[in-house]
Coordinates of N, CA and C in Angstrom, one line a residue:
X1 N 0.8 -1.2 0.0 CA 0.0 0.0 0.0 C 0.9 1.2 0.0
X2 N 0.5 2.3 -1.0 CA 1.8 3.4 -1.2 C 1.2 4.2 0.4
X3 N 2.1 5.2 1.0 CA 2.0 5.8 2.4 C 1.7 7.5 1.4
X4 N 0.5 7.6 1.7 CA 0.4 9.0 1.3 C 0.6 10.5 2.1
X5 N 1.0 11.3 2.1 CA 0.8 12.5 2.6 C 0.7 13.9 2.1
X6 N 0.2 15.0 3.3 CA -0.5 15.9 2.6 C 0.0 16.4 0.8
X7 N 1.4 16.5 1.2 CA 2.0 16.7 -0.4 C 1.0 16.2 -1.5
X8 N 1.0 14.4 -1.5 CA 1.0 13.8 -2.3 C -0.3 13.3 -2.6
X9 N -0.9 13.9 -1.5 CA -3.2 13.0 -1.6 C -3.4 13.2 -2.6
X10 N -3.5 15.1 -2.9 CA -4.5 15.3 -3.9 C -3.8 14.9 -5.5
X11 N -2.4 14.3 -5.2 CA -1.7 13.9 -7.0 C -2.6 12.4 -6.7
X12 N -2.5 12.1 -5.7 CA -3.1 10.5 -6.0 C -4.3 9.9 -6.1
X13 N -5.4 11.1 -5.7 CA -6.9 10.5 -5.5 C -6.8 11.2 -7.1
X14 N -6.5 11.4 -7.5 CA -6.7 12.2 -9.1 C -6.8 11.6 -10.1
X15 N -6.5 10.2 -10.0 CA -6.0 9.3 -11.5 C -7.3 8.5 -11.4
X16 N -7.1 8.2 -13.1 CA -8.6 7.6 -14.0 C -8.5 6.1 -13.4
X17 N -8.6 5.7 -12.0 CA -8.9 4.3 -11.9 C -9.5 4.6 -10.4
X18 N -10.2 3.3 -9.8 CA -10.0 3.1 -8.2 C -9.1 3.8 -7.3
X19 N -9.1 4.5 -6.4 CA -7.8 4.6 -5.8 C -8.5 4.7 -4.0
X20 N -8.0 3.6 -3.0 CA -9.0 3.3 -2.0 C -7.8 3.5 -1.1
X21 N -8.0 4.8 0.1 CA -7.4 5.7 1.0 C -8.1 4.8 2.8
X22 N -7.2 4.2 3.1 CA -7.3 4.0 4.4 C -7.1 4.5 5.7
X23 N -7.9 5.8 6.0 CA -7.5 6.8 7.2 C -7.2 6.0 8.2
X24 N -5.6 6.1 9.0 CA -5.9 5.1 10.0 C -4.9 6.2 10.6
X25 N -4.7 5.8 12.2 CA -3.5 6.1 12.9 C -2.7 4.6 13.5
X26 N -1.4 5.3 14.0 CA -0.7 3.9 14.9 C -1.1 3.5 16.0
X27 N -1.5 4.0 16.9 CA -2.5 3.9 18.0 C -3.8 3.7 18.3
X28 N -4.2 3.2 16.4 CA -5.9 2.6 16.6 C -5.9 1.0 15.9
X29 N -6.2 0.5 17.3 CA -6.3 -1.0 17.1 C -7.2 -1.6 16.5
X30 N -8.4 -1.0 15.8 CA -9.2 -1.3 14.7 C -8.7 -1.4 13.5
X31 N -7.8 0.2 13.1 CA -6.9 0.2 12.1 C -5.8 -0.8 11.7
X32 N -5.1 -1.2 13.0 CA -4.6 -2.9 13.0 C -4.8 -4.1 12.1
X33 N -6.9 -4.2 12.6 CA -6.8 -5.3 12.4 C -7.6 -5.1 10.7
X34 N -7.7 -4.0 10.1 CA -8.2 -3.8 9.0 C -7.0 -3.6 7.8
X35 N -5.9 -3.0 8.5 CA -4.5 -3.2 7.8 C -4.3 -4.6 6.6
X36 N -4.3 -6.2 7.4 CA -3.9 -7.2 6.4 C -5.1 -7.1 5.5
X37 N -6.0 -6.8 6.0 CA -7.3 -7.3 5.1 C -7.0 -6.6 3.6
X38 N -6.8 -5.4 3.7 CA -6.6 -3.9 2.6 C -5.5 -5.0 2.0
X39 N -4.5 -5.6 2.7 CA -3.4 -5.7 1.9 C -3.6 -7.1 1.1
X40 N -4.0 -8.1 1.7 CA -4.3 -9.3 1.0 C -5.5 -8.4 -0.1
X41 N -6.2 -8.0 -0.3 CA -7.2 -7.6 -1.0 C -6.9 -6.3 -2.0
X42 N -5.7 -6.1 -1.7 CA -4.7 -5.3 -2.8 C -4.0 -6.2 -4.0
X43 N -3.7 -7.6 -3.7 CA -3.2 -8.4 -4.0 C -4.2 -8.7 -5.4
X44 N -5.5 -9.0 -5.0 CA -7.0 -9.7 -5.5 C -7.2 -8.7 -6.7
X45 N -7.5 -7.2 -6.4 CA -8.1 -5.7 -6.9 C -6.5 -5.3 -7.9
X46 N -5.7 -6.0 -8.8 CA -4.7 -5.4 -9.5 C -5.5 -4.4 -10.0
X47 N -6.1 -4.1 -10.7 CA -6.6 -2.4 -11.1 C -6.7 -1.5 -10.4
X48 N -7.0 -2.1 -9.0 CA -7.2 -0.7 -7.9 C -5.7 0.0 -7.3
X49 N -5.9 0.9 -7.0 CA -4.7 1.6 -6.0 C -5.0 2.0 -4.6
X50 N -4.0 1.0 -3.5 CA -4.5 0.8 -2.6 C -3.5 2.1 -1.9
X51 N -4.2 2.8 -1.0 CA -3.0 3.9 -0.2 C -3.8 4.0 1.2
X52 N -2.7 4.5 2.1 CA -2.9 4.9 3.7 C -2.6 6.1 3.7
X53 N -3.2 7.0 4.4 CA -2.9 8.2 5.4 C -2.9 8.3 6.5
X54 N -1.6 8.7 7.2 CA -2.1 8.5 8.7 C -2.7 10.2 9.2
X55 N -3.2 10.0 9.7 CA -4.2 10.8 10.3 C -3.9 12.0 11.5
X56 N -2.8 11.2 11.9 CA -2.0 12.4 13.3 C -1.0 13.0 12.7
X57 N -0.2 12.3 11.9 CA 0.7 13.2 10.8 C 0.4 14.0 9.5
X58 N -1.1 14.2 9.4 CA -1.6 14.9 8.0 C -3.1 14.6 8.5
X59 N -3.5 16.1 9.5 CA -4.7 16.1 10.1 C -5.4 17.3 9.0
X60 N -4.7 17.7 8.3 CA -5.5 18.7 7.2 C -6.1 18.4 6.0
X61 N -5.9 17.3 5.7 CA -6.4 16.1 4.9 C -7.6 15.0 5.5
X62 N -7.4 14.6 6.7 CA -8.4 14.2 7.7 C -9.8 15.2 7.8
X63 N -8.9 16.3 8.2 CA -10.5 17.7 8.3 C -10.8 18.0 7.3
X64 N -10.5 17.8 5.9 CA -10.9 18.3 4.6 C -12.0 17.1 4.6
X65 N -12.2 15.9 4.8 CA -12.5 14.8 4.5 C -13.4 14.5 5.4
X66 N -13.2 15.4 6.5 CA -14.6 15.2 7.4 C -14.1 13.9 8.7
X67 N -12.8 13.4 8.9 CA -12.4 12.3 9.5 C -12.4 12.3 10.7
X68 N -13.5 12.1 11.3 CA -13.6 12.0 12.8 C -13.4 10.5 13.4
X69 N -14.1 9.2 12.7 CA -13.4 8.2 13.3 C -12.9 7.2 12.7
X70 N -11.7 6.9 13.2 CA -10.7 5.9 12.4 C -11.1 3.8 12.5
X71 N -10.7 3.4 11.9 CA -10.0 3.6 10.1 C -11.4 4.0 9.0
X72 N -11.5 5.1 8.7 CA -12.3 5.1 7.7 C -11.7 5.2 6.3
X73 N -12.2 4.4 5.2 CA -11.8 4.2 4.2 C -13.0 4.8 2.8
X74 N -12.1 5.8 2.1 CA -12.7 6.3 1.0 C -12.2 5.9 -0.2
X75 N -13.0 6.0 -1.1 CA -12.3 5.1 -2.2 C -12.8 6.4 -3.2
X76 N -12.1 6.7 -4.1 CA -11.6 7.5 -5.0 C -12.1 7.4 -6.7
X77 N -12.4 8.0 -7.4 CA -12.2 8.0 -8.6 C -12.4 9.5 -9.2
X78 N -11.5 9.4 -9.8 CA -10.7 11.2 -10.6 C -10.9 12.1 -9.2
X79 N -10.7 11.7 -8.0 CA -10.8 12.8 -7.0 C -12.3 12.8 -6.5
X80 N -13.3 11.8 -7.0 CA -14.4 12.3 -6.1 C -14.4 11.0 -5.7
X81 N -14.8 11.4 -4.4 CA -15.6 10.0 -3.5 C -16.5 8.8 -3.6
X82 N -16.6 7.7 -4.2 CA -17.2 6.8 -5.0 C -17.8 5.8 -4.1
X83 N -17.3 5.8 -2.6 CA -18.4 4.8 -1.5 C -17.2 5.1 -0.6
X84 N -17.6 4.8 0.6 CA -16.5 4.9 2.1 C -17.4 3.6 2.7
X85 N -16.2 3.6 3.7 CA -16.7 2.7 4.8 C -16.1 3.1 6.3
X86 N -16.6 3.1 7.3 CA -15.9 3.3 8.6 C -16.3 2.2 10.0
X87 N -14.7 2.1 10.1 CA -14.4 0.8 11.4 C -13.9 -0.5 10.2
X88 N -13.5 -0.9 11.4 CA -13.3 -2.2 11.2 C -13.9 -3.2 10.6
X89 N -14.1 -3.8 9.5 CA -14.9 -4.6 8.7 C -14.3 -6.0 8.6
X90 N -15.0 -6.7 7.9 CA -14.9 -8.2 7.8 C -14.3 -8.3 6.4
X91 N -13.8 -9.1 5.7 CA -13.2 -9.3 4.5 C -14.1 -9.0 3.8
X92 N -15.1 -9.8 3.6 CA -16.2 -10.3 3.0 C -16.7 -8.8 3.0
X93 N -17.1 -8.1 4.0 CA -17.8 -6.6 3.7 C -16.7 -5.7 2.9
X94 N -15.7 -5.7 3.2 CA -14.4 -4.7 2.5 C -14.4 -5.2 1.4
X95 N -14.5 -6.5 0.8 CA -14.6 -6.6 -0.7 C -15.9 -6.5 -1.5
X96 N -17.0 -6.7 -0.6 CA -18.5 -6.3 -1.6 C -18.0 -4.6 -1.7
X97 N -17.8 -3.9 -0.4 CA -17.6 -2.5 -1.1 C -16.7 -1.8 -1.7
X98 N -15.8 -3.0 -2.1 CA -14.3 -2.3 -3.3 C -15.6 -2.8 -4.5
X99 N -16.0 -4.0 -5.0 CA -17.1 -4.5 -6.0 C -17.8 -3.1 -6.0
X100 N -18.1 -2.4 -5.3 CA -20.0 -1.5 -5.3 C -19.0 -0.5 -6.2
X101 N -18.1 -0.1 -5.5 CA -17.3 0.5 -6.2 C -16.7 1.2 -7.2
X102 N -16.5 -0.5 -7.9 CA -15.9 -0.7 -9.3 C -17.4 -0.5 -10.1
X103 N -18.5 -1.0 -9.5 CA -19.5 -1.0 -10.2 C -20.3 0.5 -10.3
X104 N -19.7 1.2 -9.5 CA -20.5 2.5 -9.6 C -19.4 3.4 -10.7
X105 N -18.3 3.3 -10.9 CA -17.3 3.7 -11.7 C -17.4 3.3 -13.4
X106 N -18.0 1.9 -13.3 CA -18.6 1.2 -15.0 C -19.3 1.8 -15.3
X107 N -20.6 2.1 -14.5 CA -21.7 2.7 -14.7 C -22.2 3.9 -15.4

C-alpha cells in the first residue's frame, strides 16, 4: 500500500482508476486489524490503488474529509468519493464494497 501525505493526496486521488485511501493512525487497534485485510485484498483488486494516510501526521487532509473516526476508508475515482466505509470490517464486507465500487465507476 503506497503511504500517502499531505503533499501527495491530492496527486493521487486524481487518476482515472480506483484509488481506495485508508485513514488510520498507529494507535488505533481497529486500524490494525483492517491493515492485512486492505493488503491481501490489494493483491486480488490489480486495477485498484490501494494507499494509507495517517491521520496524526496529516490532520489537514483528515478535516478536509470530514475524519472523525478511524479507520475510515474512501475510495476515490478522478478525486471524487465513490463509496467509504468506517471501522473495522470483515473481509467479506471490505470486498462487496471495493465491488459497489468498481460498479459505480462502470456505470
Amino acid at each position: 500500500m503506497k503511504v500517502l501525505n499531505e503533499n501527495t493526496f491530492d496527486e493521487e486521488i486524481n487518476k482515472d482508476k480506483l484509488v481506495i485511501v485508508d485513514f488510520w493512525a498507529e494507535w488505533c487497534m481497529p486500524c490494525r486489524m483492517l491493515t492485512p485485510i486492505l493488503e491481501k485484498l490489494e493483491k486480488e483488486f490489480t486495477d485498484v490503488e490501494f494507499a494509507k494516510l495517517n491521520t496524526d501526521e496529516n490532520p489537514n487532509v483528515a478535516f478536509k474529509y470530514g475524519i472523525f473516526s478511524i479507520p475510515t476508508v474512501l475510495m476515490f475515482y478522478k478525486g471524487e468519493v465513490v463509496n467509504s466505509f468506517v471501522g473495522a470490517m470483515p473481509e467479506s464486507v471490505v470486498r462487496r464494497e471495493i465491488e459497489k465500487a468498481i460498479e459505480k465507476i462502470k456505470a
